[in-house]
Tab-separated table of C-alpha atoms and ligand atoms in Angstrom:
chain	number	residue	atom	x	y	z
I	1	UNK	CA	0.958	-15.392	-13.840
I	2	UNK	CA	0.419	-14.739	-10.143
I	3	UNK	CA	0.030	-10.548	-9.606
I	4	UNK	CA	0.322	-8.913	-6.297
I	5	UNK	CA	-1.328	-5.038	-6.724
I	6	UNK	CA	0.098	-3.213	-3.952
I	7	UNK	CA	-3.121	-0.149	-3.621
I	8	UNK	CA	-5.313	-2.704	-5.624
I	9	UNK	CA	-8.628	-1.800	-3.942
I	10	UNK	CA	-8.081	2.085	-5.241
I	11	UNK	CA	-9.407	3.216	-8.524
I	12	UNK	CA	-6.763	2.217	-10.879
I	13	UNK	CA	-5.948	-0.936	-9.247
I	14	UNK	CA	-9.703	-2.419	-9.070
I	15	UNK	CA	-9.705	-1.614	-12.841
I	16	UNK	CA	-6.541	-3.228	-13.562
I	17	UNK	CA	-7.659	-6.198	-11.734
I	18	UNK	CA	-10.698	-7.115	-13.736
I	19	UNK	CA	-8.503	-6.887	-16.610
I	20	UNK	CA	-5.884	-9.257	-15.460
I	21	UNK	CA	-8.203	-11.581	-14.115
I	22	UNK	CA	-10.335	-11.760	-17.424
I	23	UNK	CA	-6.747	-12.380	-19.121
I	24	UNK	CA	-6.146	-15.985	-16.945
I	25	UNK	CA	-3.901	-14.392	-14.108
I	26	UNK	CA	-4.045	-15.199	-10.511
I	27	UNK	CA	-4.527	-11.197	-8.781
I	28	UNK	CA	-3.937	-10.707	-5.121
I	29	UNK	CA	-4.875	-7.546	-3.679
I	30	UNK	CA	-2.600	-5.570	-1.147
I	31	UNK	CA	-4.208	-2.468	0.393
I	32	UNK	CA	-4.279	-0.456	3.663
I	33	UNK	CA	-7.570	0.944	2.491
I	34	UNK	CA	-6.412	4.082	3.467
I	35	UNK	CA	-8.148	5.814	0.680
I	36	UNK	CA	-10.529	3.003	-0.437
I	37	UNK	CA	-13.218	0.414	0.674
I	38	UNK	CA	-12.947	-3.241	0.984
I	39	UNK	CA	-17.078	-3.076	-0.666
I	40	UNK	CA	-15.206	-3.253	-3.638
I	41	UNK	CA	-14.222	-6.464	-3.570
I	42	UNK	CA	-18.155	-7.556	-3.304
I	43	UNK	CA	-18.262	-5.886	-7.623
I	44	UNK	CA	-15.588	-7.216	-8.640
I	45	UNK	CA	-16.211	-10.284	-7.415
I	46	UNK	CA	-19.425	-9.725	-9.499
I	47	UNK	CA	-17.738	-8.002	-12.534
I	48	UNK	CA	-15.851	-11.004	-12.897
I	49	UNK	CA	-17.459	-13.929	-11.790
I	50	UNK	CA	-15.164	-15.066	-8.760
I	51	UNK	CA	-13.745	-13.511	-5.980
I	52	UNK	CA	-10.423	-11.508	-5.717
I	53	UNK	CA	-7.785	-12.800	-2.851
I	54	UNK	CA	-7.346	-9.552	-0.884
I	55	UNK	CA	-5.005	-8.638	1.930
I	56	UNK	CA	-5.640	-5.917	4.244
I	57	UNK	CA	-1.733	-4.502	5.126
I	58	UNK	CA	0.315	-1.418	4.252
I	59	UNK	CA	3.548	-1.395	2.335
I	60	UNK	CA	5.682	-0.533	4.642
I	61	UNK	CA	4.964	-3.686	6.327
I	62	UNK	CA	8.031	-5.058	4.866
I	63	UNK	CA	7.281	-8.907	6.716
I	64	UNK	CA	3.775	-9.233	5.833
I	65	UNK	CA	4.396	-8.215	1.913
I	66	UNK	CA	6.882	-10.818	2.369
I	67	UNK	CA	4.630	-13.740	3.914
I	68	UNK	CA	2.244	-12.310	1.171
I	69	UNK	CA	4.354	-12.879	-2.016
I	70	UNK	CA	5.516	-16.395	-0.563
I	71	UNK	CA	2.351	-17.755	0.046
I	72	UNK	CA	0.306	-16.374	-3.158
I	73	UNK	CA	3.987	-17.606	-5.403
I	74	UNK	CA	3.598	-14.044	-7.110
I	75	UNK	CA	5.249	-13.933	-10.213
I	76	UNK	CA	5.151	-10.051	-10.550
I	77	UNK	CA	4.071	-7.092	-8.845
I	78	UNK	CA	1.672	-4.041	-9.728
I	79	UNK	CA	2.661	-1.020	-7.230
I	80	UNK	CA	-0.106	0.861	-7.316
I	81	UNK	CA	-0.174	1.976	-3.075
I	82	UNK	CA	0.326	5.665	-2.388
I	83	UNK	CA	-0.663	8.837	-1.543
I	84	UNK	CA	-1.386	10.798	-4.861
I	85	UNK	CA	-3.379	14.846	-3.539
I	86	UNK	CA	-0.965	17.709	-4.929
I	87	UNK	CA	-2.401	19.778	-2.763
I	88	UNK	CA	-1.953	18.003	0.854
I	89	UNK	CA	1.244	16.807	-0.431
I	90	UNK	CA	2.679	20.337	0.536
I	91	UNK	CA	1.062	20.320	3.395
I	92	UNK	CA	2.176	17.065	4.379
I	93	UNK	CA	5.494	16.104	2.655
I	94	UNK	CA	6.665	13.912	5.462
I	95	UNK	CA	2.947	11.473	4.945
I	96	UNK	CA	4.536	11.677	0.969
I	97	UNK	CA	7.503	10.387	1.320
I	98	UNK	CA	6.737	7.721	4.170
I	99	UNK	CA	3.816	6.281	2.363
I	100	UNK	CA	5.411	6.174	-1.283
I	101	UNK	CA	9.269	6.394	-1.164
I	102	UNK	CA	9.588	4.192	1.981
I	103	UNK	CA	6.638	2.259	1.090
I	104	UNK	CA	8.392	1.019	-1.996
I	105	UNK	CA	11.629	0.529	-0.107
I	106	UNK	CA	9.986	-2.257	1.652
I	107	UNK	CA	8.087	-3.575	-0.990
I	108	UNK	CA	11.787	-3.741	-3.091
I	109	UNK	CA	12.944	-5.858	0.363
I	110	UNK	CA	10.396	-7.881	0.343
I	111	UNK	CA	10.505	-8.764	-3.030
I	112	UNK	CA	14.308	-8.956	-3.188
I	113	UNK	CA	13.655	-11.646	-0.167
I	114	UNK	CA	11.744	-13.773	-2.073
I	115	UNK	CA	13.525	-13.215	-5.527
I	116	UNK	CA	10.218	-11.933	-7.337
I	117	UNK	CA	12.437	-9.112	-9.718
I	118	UNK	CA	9.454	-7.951	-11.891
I	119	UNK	CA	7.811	-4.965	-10.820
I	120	UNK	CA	5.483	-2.144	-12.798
I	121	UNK	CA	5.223	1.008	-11.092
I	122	UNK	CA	2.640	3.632	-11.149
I	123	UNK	CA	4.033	6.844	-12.282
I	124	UNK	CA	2.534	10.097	-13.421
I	125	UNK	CA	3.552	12.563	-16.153
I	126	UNK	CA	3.723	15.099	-13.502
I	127	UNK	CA	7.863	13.741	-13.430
I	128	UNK	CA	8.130	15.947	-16.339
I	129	UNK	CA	7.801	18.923	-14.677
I	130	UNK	CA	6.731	22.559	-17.099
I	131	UNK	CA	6.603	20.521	-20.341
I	132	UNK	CA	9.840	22.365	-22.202
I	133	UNK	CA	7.571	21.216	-25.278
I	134	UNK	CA	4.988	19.149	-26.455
I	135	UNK	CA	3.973	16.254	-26.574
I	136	UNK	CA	5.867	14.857	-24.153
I	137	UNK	CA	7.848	12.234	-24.968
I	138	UNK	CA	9.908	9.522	-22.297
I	139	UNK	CA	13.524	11.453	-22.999
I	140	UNK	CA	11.539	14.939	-21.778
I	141	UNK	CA	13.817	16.053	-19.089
I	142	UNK	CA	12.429	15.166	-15.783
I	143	UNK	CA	11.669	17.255	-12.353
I	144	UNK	CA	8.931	17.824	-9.772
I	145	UNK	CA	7.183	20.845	-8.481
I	146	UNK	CA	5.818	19.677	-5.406
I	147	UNK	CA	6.109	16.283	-2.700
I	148	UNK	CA	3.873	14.336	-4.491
I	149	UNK	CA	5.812	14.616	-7.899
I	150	UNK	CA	9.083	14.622	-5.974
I	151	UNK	CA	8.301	11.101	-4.516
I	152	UNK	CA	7.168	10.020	-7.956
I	153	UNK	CA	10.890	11.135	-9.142
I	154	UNK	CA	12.654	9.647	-6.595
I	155	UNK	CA	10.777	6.212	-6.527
I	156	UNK	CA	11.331	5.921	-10.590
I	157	UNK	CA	15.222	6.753	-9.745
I	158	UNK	CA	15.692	4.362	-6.907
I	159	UNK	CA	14.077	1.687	-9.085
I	160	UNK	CA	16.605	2.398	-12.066
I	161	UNK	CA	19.496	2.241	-9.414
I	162	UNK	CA	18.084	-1.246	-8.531
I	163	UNK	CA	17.558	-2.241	-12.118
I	164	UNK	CA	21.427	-1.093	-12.580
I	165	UNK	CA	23.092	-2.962	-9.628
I	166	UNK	CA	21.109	-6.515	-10.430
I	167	UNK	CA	20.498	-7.229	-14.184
I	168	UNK	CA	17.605	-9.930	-13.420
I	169	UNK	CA	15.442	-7.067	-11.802
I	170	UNK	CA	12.449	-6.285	-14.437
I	171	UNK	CA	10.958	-2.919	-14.215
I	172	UNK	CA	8.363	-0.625	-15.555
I	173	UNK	CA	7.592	2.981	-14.646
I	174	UNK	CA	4.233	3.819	-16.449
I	175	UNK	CA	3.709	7.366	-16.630
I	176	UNK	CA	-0.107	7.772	-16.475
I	177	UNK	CA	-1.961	11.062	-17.867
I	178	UNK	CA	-5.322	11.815	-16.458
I	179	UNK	CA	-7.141	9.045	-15.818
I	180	UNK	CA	-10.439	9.781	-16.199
I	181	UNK	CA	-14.106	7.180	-16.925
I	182	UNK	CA	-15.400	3.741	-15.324
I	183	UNK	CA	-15.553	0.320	-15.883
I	184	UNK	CA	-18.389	-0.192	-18.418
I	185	UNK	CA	-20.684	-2.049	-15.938
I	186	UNK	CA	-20.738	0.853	-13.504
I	187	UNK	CA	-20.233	-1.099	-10.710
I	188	UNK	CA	-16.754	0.679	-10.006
I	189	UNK	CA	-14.896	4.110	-10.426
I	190	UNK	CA	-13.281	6.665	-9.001
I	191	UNK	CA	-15.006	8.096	-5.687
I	192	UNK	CA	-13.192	10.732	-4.272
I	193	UNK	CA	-13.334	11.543	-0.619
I	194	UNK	CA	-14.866	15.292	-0.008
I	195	UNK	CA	-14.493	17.895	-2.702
I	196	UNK	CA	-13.189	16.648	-5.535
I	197	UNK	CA	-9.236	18.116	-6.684
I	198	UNK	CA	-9.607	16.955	-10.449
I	199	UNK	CA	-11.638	17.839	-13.144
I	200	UNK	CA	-13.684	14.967	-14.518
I	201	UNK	CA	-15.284	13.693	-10.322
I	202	UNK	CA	-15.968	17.552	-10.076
I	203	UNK	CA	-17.796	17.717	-13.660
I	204	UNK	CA	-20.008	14.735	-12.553
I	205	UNK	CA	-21.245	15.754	-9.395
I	206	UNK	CA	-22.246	19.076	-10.795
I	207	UNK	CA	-24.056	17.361	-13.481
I	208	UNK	CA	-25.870	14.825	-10.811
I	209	UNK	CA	-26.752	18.540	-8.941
I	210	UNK	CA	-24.475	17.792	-6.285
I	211	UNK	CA	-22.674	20.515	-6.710
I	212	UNK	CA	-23.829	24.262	-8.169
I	213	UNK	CA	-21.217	25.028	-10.487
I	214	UNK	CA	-17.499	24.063	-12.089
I	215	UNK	CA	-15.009	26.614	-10.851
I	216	UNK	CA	-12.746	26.422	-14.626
I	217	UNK	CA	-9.533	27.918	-13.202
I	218	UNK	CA	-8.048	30.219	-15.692
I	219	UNK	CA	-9.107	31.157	-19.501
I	220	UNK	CA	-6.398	33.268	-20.318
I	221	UNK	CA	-3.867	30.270	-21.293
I	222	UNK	CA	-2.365	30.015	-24.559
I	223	UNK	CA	-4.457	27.597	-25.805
I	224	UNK	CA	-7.547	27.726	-28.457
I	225	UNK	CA	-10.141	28.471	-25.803
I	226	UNK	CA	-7.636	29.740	-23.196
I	227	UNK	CA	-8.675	26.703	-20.741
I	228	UNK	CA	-6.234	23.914	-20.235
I	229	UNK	CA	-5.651	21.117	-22.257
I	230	UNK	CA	-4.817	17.897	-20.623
I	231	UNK	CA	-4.513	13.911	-22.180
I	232	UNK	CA	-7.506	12.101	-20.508
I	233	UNK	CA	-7.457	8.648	-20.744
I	234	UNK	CA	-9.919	5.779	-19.931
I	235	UNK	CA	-9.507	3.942	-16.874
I	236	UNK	CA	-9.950	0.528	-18.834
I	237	UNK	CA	-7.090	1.571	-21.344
I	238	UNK	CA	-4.698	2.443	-18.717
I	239	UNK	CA	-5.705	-1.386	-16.925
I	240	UNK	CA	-5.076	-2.729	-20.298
I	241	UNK	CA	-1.697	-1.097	-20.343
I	242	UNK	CA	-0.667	-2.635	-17.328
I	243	UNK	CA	-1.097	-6.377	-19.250
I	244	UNK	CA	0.784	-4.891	-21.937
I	245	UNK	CA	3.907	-4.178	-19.605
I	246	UNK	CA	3.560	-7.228	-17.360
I	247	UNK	CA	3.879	-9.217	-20.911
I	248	UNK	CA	6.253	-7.077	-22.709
I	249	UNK	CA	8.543	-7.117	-19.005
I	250	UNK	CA	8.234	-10.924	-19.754
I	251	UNK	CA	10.876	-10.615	-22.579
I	252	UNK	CA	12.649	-8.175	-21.426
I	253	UNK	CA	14.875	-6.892	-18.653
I	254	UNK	CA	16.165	-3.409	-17.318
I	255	UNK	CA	14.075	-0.426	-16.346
I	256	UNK	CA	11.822	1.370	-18.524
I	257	UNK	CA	9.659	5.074	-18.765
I	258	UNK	CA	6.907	4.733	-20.727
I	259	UNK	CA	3.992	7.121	-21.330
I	260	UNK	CA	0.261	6.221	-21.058
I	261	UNK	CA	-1.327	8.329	-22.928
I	262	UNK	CA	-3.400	8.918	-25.786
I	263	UNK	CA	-1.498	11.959	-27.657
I	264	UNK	CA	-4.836	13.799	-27.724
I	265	UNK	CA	-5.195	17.263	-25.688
I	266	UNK	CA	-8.530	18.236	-24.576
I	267	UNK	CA	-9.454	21.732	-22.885
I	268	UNK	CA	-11.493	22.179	-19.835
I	269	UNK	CA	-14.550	23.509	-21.601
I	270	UNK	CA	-14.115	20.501	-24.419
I	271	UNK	CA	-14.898	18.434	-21.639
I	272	UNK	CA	-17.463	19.634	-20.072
I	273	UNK	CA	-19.004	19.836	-23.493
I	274	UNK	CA	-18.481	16.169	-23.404
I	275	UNK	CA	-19.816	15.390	-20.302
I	276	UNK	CA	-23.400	17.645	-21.669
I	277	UNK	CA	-23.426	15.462	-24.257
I	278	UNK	CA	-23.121	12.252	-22.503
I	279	UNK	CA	-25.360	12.775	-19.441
I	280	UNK	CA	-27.837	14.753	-21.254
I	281	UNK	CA	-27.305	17.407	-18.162
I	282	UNK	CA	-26.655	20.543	-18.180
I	283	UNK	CA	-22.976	21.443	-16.304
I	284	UNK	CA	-22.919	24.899	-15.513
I	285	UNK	CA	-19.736	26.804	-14.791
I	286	UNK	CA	-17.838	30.227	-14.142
I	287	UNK	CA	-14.623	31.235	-14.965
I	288	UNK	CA	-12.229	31.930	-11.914
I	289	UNK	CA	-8.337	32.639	-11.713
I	290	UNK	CA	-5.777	30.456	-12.489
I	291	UNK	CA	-4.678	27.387	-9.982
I	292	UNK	CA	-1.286	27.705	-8.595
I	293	UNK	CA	0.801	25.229	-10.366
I	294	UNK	CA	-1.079	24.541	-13.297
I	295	UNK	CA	0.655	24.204	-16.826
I	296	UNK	CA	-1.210	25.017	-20.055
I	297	UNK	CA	-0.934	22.035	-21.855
I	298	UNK	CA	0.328	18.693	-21.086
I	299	UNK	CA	-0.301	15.748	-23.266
I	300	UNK	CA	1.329	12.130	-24.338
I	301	UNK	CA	3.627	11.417	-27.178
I	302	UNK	CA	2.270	7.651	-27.201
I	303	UNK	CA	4.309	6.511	-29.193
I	304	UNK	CA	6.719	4.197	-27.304
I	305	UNK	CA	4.018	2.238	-25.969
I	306	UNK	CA	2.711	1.622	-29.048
I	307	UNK	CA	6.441	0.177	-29.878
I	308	UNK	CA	7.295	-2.083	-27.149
I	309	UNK	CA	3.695	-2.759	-25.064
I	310	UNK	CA	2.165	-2.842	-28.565
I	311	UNK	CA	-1.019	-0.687	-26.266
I	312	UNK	CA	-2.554	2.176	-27.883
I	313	UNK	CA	-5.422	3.622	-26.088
I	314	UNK	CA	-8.690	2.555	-27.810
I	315	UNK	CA	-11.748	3.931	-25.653
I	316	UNK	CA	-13.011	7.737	-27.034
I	317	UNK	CA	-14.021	10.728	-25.047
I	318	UNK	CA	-17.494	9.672	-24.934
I	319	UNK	CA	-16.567	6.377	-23.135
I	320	UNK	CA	-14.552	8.338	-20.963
I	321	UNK	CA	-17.615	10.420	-20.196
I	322	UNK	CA	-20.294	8.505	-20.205
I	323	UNK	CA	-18.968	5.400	-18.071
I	324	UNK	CA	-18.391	8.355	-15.481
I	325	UNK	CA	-21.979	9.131	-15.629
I	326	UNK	CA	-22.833	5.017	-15.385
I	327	UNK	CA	-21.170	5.376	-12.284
I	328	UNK	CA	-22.067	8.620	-11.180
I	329	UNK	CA	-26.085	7.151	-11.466
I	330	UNK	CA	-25.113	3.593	-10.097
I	331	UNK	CA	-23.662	4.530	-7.111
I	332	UNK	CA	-26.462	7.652	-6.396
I	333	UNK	CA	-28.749	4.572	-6.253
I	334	UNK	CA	-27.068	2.409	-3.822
I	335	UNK	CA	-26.494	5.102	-1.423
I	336	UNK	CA	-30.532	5.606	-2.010
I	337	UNK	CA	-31.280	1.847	-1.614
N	1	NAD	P1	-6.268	5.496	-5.159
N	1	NAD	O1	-6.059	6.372	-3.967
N	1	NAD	O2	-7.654	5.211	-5.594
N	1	NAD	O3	-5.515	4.093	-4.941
N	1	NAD	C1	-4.339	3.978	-4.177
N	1	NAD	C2	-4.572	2.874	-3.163
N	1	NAD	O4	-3.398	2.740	-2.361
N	1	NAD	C3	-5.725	3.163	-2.214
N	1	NAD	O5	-6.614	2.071	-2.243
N	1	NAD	C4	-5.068	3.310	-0.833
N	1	NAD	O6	-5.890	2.823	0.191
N	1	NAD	C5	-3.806	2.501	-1.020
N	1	NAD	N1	-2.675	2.909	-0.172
N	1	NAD	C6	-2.200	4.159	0.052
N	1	NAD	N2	-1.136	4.128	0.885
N	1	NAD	C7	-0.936	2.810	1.175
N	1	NAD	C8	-0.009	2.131	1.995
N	1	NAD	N3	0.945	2.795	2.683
N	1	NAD	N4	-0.091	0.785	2.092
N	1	NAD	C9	-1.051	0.094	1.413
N	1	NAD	N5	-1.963	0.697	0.639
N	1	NAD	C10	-1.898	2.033	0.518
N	1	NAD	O7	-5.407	6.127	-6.347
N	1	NAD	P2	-5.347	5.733	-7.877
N	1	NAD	O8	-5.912	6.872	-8.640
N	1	NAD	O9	-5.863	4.377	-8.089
N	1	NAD	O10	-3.778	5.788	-8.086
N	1	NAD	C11	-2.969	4.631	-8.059
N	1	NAD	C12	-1.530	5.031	-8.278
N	1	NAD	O11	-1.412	5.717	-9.522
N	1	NAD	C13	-0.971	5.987	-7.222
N	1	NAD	O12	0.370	5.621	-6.957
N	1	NAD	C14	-1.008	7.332	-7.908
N	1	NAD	O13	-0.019	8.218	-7.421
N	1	NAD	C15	-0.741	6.948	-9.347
N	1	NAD	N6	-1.283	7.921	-10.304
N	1	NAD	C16	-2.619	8.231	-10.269
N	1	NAD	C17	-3.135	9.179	-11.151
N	1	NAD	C18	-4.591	9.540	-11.104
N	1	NAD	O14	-4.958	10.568	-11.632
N	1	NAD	N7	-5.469	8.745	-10.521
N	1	NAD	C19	-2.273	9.813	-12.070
N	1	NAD	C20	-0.932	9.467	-12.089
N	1	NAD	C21	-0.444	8.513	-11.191
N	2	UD1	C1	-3.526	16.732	-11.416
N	2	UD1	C2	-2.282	16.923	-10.577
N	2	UD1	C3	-1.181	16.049	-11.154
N	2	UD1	C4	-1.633	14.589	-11.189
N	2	UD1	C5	-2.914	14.509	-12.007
N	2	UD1	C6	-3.460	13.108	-11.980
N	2	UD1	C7	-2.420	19.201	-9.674
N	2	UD1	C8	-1.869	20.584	-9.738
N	2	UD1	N1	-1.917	18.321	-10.582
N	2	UD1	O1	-3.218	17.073	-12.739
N	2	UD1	O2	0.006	16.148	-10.380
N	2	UD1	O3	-0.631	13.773	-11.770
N	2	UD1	O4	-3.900	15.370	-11.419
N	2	UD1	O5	-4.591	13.025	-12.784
N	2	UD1	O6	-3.267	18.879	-8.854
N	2	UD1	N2	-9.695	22.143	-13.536
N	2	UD1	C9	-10.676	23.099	-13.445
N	2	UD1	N3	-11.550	23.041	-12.395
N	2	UD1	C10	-11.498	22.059	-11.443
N	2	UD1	C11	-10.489	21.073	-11.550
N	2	UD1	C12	-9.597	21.143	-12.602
N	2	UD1	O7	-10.740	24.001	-14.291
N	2	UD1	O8	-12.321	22.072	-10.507
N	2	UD1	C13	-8.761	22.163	-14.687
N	2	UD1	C14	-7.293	22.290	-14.306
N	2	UD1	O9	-6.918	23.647	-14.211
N	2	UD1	C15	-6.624	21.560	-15.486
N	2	UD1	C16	-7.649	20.480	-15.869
N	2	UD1	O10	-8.892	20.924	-15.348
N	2	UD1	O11	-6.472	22.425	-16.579
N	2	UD1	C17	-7.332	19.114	-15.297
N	2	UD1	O12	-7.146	19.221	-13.892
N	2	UD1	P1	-6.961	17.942	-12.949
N	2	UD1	O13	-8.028	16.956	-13.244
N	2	UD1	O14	-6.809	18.430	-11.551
N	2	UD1	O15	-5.599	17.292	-13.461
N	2	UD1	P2	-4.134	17.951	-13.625
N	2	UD1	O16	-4.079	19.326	-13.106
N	2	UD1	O17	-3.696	17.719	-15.016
């Protein structure tokens, strides 16, 4: 199958490429690099022994996606391209929403123009809002707390509406957990710009000495060591996932929520725990308030993907943690070299 990956230079997409090109497919690359380097295409060129097509263009180029999907015959497409930072999402709402709602406006043009009707989105468990309870399971009632998850909402409804007004349309939203870990080489990851927002980028650098200390925001939640417990989940699982959908979407038609998660909660301090073990360094940390807009606990009921993708997530906390620290090492030597 030929794959477009709107965002496919960014850390999910690069992963998700090697994946699909080890299974046979054809992978084009679609990417402002806005938040990513075209470098990338130099390892996983090398990760998987040929090079990637890539197109430098934003989404909301509605012509150029076009011209893109007609002259790579794309059978399907991987919608990856956004903006994704909680935080500068309220301070920018208007960036949100032109970058991911009307972003995948365009891309649904563009693709309606060229009658390519399968489409896998990338969407987030944050649609669930304060889980009502747990785990969280795809009939959880939905809702969104801040820009970021708002757009997330709105691009999964929009894409149901579509689904509903033209039965041939193929579509699934995948609702990621934390992705966390590397690809096993170390070649690529996830590189943050600046300080890092999540956990497991901020855990590494402290452990490489970059950085003094973990700030663990809040011990006081009602959890077994009071820190919060999220579902991490390997990079490389979460690629695989996306095979899974592009072949189960295949057979199938309509739109469809699905969870990628693992079902297992981990707390702040079980990871850094982790991460000790794994990098044989030391991560020190202090315990500071709570960070607006956190929940307790939020993790996966995996079980529909097990049903219909047949995908369970495979990789364990170490892998998670110690492809980070391949990483972490590899590219602390190339920007010494
Ligand atoms: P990323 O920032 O590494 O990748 C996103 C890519 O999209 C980047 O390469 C960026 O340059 C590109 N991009 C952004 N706006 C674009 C535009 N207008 N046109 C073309 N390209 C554009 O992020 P990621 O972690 O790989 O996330 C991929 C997707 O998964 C995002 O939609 C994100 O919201 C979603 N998601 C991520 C997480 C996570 O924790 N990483 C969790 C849930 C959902
Ligand atoms: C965050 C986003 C969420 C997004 C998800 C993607 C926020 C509020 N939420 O989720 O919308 O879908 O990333 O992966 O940004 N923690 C610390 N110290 C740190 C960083 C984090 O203690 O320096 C704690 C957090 O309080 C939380 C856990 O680590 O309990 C995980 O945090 P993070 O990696 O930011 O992910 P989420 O908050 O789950």
């Amino acid at each position: 199958m030929n794959v477009l990956l709107t965002g496919g230079t960014g850390y999910i997409g690069s992963h998700t490429s090697v994946v699909l090109t080890e299974l046979g497919h054809l992978v084009v690359l679609y990417d402002n690099l806005s938040n990513s380097s075209d470098l990338v295409l130099h390892k996983l060129a090398q990760i998987t022994g040929q090079p990637i097509p890539f197109v430098k263009g934003d989404v909301r180029d509605a012509e150029l996606l076009t011209e893109t999907l007609a002259a790579y015959r794309i059978d399907a497409v991987i919608h990856f391209a956004g903006l994704k930072a909680v935080g500068e999402s309220v301070e920018k709402p208007a960036d949100y929403y032109a970058n991911n709602v009307q972003g995948t406006i365009s891309l649904l043009q563009a693709m309606r123009s060229v009658q390519v009707k399968t489409l896998v989105f990338s969407s987030s468990a944050t649609v669930y809002g304060e889980p009502q309870y747990l785990p969280l399971d795809e009939s959880h009632p939905t809702s969104a707390t801040n820009p970021y998850g708002r757009s997330k909402l709105h691009i999964e409804e929009m894409l149901n509406d579509m689904a509903a007004s033209d039965p041939a349309w193929r579509m699934a939203c995948l609702r990621y957990f934390n992705p966390v870990g590397a690809h096993e080489s170390g070649l690529i990851g996830e590189n943050p710009n600046g300080v890092p927002n999540n956990l497991m980028p901020y855990i590494a650098q402290v452990a490489a000495g970059q950085r003094a200390e973990l700030s663990v925001f809040g011990d006081d939640y009602p959890t077994a060591d009071g820190t919060g417990v999220r579902d991490y989940i390997h990079v490389m699982d979460l690629a695989e996932g996306h095979a899974a959908a592009l072949a189960f979407l295949s057979v199938t038609t309509g739109w469809h929520a699905i969870n990628l998660g693992t079902g297992k909660g981990y707390s702040v301090l079980d990871m850094v725990q982790a991460f000790e073990n794994a990098s044989g360094q030391q991560v020190p940390y202090k315990i500071v308030a709570r960070r607006a807009g956190d929940v307790a606990a939020c993790y996966a009921d995996p079980k529909k993907a097990s049903e219909a993708l047949n995908w369970r997530a495979t990789r364990t906390l170490d892998d998670m943690c110690a492809s980070t620290w391949r990483f972490q090492q590899s590219q602390r030597l190339s920007v010494k070299s």
